[in-house]
Structures are given as structure tokens and as C-alpha cells.
């Protein structure tokens, strides 16, 4: 990687990078300094707002029950790799929260975070 490219990347608090002029979570980020991640982030930025709204709509329909990223991908008929990063962006914007619940993803048989819109999030020390 050349020095010019190194200076163009912006590190962000979520542990990844943003392209020049783009600031996570208002633009898609990426987790390595490889050009392929940057190219993918720049490509998704064109439809980022729409994808975030789709995820928010799916979450709203589920209320307090929430969704895992895999469940949201299934409801939206999209690949999980297109949906999952939207949760990080929406979390950074304060629009979604970790419900504290976990459900098993059918694809991996591993526990996954159940996300809810901030308005449905449990109150600290309260019940869901």
C-alpha cells in the first residue's frame, strides 16, 4: 500500500476504516486496509440509506421480539453480508440496540445478538 492511500483512510471508533470524505456510520466502513474492502464500502454507499431503512422497517415489524442479522436477511430476501453491517451503522447512530437476548442462527448453529429499535430496548436494570 502506498503512503498516499494510507493517509486517505480514516480509522473510526468501531475498529474499521472509512473512505476519504466518508465518515462511519454515515457511510459504510470496512475492517482492513485492503483496497477490496474500500471498493465494496464505496459501492454500497450508493444504496446505504435505503438498506438502513429496510433493516429499520424489518425491526419495527418485530417490535420487542427483534431480529438477528440472519433473520433480517431472510425477511428482506437479501444476503446476510449486505444486511449485517447495517446493524453496526444503526447501532453507532443510536437507532438500534442489543436487546440482551440471543438466538441461534440456523446457518451456523451459533448464538447471535437480537437487535431491536431503540424505542423497544430494555431499560437498564428493567425487563424487556
PDB file of C-alpha atoms in Angstrom:
ATOM      1  CA  UNK A   1       0.000   0.000   0.000  1.00  0.00           C
ATOM      2  CA  UNK A   2       1.381   3.453  -0.804  1.00  0.00           C
ATOM      3  CA  UNK A   3       1.692   6.318   1.650  1.00  0.00           C
ATOM      4  CA  UNK A   4      -0.950   8.414  -0.087  1.00  0.00           C
ATOM      5  CA  UNK A   5      -3.553   5.669   0.314  1.00  0.00           C
ATOM      6  CA  UNK A   6      -2.598   5.189   3.988  1.00  0.00           C
ATOM      7  CA  UNK A   7      -3.307   8.865   4.682  1.00  0.00           C
ATOM      8  CA  UNK A   8      -6.661   8.782   2.908  1.00  0.00           C
ATOM      9  CA  UNK A   9      -8.149   6.100   5.159  1.00  0.00           C
ATOM     10  CA  UNK A  10      -9.934   7.227   8.313  1.00  0.00           C
ATOM     11  CA  UNK A  11      -9.837   4.953  11.325  1.00  0.00           C
ATOM     12  CA  UNK A  12     -13.065   5.016  13.326  1.00  0.00           C
ATOM     13  CA  UNK A  13     -14.008   4.042  16.848  1.00  0.00           C
ATOM     14  CA  UNK A  14     -15.810   0.884  15.719  1.00  0.00           C
ATOM     15  CA  UNK A  15     -12.436  -0.553  14.752  1.00  0.00           C
ATOM     16  CA  UNK A  16     -12.502  -0.175  10.984  1.00  0.00           C
ATOM     17  CA  UNK A  17     -11.888   2.357   8.281  1.00  0.00           C
ATOM     18  CA  UNK A  18     -13.870   4.770   6.138  1.00  0.00           C
ATOM     19  CA  UNK A  19     -13.017   6.041   2.676  1.00  0.00           C
ATOM     20  CA  UNK A  20     -11.795   9.611   2.184  1.00  0.00           C
ATOM     21  CA  UNK A  21     -14.630  12.071   2.741  1.00  0.00           C
ATOM     22  CA  UNK A  22     -16.832   9.322   4.222  1.00  0.00           C
ATOM     23  CA  UNK A  23     -17.416   9.031   7.939  1.00  0.00           C
ATOM     24  CA  UNK A  24     -18.786   5.883   9.581  1.00  0.00           C
ATOM     25  CA  UNK A  25     -21.667   5.382  10.409  1.00  0.00           C
ATOM     26  CA  UNK A  26     -22.942   7.824   7.796  1.00  0.00           C
ATOM     27  CA  UNK A  27     -21.065   5.831   5.186  1.00  0.00           C
ATOM     28  CA  UNK A  28     -20.173   2.145   5.052  1.00  0.00           C
ATOM     29  CA  UNK A  29     -16.915   1.245   6.754  1.00  0.00           C
ATOM     30  CA  UNK A  30     -14.572  -1.663   6.228  1.00  0.00           C
ATOM     31  CA  UNK A  31     -12.311  -3.618   8.551  1.00  0.00           C
ATOM     32  CA  UNK A  32      -8.993  -3.875   6.745  1.00  0.00           C
ATOM     33  CA  UNK A  33      -6.878  -1.524   4.738  1.00  0.00           C
ATOM     34  CA  UNK A  34      -7.088  -3.760   1.639  1.00  0.00           C
ATOM     35  CA  UNK A  35      -8.465  -1.957  -1.415  1.00  0.00           C
ATOM     36  CA  UNK A  36     -11.182  -4.598  -1.874  1.00  0.00           C
ATOM     37  CA  UNK A  37     -12.883  -3.599   1.381  1.00  0.00           C
ATOM     38  CA  UNK A  38     -12.739   0.059   0.423  1.00  0.00           C
ATOM     39  CA  UNK A  39     -14.176  -0.677  -3.019  1.00  0.00           C
ATOM     40  CA  UNK A  40     -17.045  -2.691  -1.529  1.00  0.00           C
ATOM     41  CA  UNK A  41     -17.833   0.062   1.007  1.00  0.00           C
ATOM     42  CA  UNK A  42     -17.852   2.713  -1.705  1.00  0.00           C
ATOM     43  CA  UNK A  43     -20.177   0.587  -3.855  1.00  0.00           C
ATOM     44  CA  UNK A  44     -22.671   0.025  -1.017  1.00  0.00           C
ATOM     45  CA  UNK A  45     -22.709   3.733  -0.085  1.00  0.00           C
ATOM     46  CA  UNK A  46     -24.924   4.448  -3.088  1.00  0.00           C
ATOM     47  CA  UNK A  47     -27.725   2.418  -1.512  1.00  0.00           C
ATOM     48  CA  UNK A  48     -26.772   2.674   2.163  1.00  0.00           C
ATOM     49  CA  UNK A  49     -29.711   4.836   3.286  1.00  0.00           C
ATOM     50  CA  UNK A  50     -32.223   2.547   1.588  1.00  0.00           C
ATOM     51  CA  UNK A  51     -30.665  -0.570   3.131  1.00  0.00           C
ATOM     52  CA  UNK A  52     -30.648   1.004   6.593  1.00  0.00           C
ATOM     53  CA  UNK A  53     -34.323   1.947   6.197  1.00  0.00           C
ATOM     54  CA  UNK A  54     -35.169  -1.614   5.130  1.00  0.00           C
ATOM     55  CA  UNK A  55     -33.469  -3.002   8.240  1.00  0.00           C
ATOM     56  CA  UNK A  56     -35.238  -0.462  10.450  1.00  0.00           C
ATOM     57  CA  UNK A  57     -38.579  -1.402   8.870  1.00  0.00           C
ATOM     58  CA  UNK A  58     -37.983  -5.101   9.467  1.00  0.00           C
ATOM     59  CA  UNK A  59     -37.074  -4.375  13.090  1.00  0.00           C
ATOM     60  CA  UNK A  60     -40.126  -2.183  13.586  1.00  0.00           C
ATOM     61  CA  UNK A  61     -42.351  -5.003  12.391  1.00  0.00           C
ATOM     62  CA  UNK A  62     -40.881  -7.285  15.057  1.00  0.00           C
ATOM     63  CA  UNK A  63     -41.155  -4.835  17.959  1.00  0.00           C
ATOM     64  CA  UNK A  64     -39.684  -6.092  21.221  1.00  0.00           C
ATOM     65  CA  UNK A  65     -39.098  -9.549  19.719  1.00  0.00           C
ATOM     66  CA  UNK A  66     -36.361  -8.069  17.489  1.00  0.00           C
ATOM     67  CA  UNK A  67     -34.237  -9.780  14.883  1.00  0.00           C
ATOM     68  CA  UNK A  68     -30.813 -11.259  14.438  1.00  0.00           C
ATOM     69  CA  UNK A  69     -28.933 -10.128  11.340  1.00  0.00           C
ATOM     70  CA  UNK A  70     -29.590 -13.527   9.750  1.00  0.00           C
ATOM     71  CA  UNK A  71     -33.319 -13.301  10.481  1.00  0.00           C
ATOM     72  CA  UNK A  72     -33.432  -9.799   8.993  1.00  0.00           C
ATOM     73  CA  UNK A  73     -31.640 -11.020   5.875  1.00  0.00           C
ATOM     74  CA  UNK A  74     -34.258 -13.767   5.480  1.00  0.00           C
ATOM     75  CA  UNK A  75     -37.174 -11.373   5.908  1.00  0.00           C
ATOM     76  CA  UNK A  76     -35.636  -8.922   3.432  1.00  0.00           C
ATOM     77  CA  UNK A  77     -34.630 -11.646   0.936  1.00  0.00           C
ATOM     78  CA  UNK A  78     -31.056 -10.379   0.998  1.00  0.00           C
ATOM     79  CA  UNK A  79     -27.637 -11.827   1.726  1.00  0.00           C
ATOM     80  CA  UNK A  80     -26.569 -11.537   5.329  1.00  0.00           C
ATOM     81  CA  UNK A  81     -23.333  -9.827   4.220  1.00  0.00           C
ATOM     82  CA  UNK A  82     -25.438  -6.939   2.876  1.00  0.00           C
ATOM     83  CA  UNK A  83     -27.598  -6.712   5.993  1.00  0.00           C
ATOM     84  CA  UNK A  84     -25.289  -7.384   8.945  1.00  0.00           C
ATOM     85  CA  UNK A  85     -23.124  -4.242   8.596  1.00  0.00           C
ATOM     86  CA  UNK A  86     -26.262  -2.095   8.631  1.00  0.00           C
ATOM     87  CA  UNK A  87     -26.804  -3.124  12.269  1.00  0.00           C
ATOM     88  CA  UNK A  88     -23.356  -1.737  13.218  1.00  0.00           C
ATOM     89  CA  UNK A  89     -24.140   1.522  11.450  1.00  0.00           C
ATOM     90  CA  UNK A  90     -27.589   1.830  13.017  1.00  0.00           C
ATOM     91  CA  UNK A  91     -26.152   0.993  16.437  1.00  0.00           C
ATOM     92  CA  UNK A  92     -23.499   3.706  16.047  1.00  0.00           C
ATOM     93  CA  UNK A  93     -26.296   6.139  15.148  1.00  0.00           C
ATOM     94  CA  UNK A  94     -28.194   5.138  18.312  1.00  0.00           C
ATOM     95  CA  UNK A  95     -31.161   3.796  16.317  1.00  0.00           C
ATOM     96  CA  UNK A  96     -30.861   0.119  17.279  1.00  0.00           C
ATOM     97  CA  UNK A  97     -29.751  -1.595  20.454  1.00  0.00           C
ATOM     98  CA  UNK A  98     -28.719  -5.025  21.613  1.00  0.00           C
ATOM     99  CA  UNK A  99     -31.810  -6.433  23.343  1.00  0.00           C
ATOM    100  CA  UNK A 100     -29.707  -8.598  25.642  1.00  0.00           C
ATOM    101  CA  UNK A 101     -31.291 -11.670  24.053  1.00  0.00           C
ATOM    102  CA  UNK A 102     -29.520 -14.240  21.900  1.00  0.00           C
ATOM    103  CA  UNK A 103     -30.946 -16.694  19.369  1.00  0.00           C
ATOM    104  CA  UNK A 104     -29.303 -19.497  17.450  1.00  0.00           C
ATOM    105  CA  UNK A 105     -28.554 -18.799  13.791  1.00  0.00           C
ATOM    106  CA  UNK A 106     -29.720 -21.759  11.681  1.00  0.00           C
ATOM    107  CA  UNK A 107     -26.753 -21.420   9.302  1.00  0.00           C
ATOM    108  CA  UNK A 108     -24.005 -21.594  11.937  1.00  0.00           C
ATOM    109  CA  UNK A 109     -25.802 -23.012  14.985  1.00  0.00           C
ATOM    110  CA  UNK A 110     -24.130 -20.193  16.963  1.00  0.00           C
ATOM    111  CA  UNK A 111     -25.754 -17.629  19.227  1.00  0.00           C
ATOM    112  CA  UNK A 112     -26.457 -14.254  17.661  1.00  0.00           C
ATOM    113  CA  UNK A 113     -27.385 -10.838  19.055  1.00  0.00           C
ATOM    114  CA  UNK A 114     -31.079  -9.998  18.860  1.00  0.00           C
ATOM    115  CA  UNK A 115     -31.374  -6.350  17.811  1.00  0.00           C
ATOM    116  CA  UNK A 116     -34.323  -4.056  18.497  1.00  0.00           C
ATOM    117  CA  UNK A 117     -35.135  -0.473  17.616  1.00  0.00           C
ATOM    118  CA  UNK A 118     -34.003   1.853  20.403  1.00  0.00           C
ATOM    119  CA  UNK A 119     -37.643   2.531  21.325  1.00  0.00           C
ATOM    120  CA  UNK A 120     -38.095  -1.187  22.130  1.00  0.00           C
ATOM    121  CA  UNK A 121     -34.813  -1.645  24.014  1.00  0.00           C
ATOM    122  CA  UNK A 122     -34.999  -2.793  27.613  1.00  0.00           C
ATOM    123  CA  UNK A 123     -34.461  -0.125  30.225  1.00  0.00           C
ATOM    124  CA  UNK A 124     -31.206  -0.567  32.090  1.00  0.00           C
ATOM    125  CA  UNK A 125     -31.981  -2.842  35.020  1.00  0.00           C
ATOM    126  CA  UNK A 126     -35.558  -3.428  33.754  1.00  0.00           C
ATOM    127  CA  UNK A 127     -37.356  -6.114  31.803  1.00  0.00           C
ATOM    128  CA  UNK A 128     -37.687  -6.388  28.052  1.00  0.00           C
TER     129      UNK A 128
END
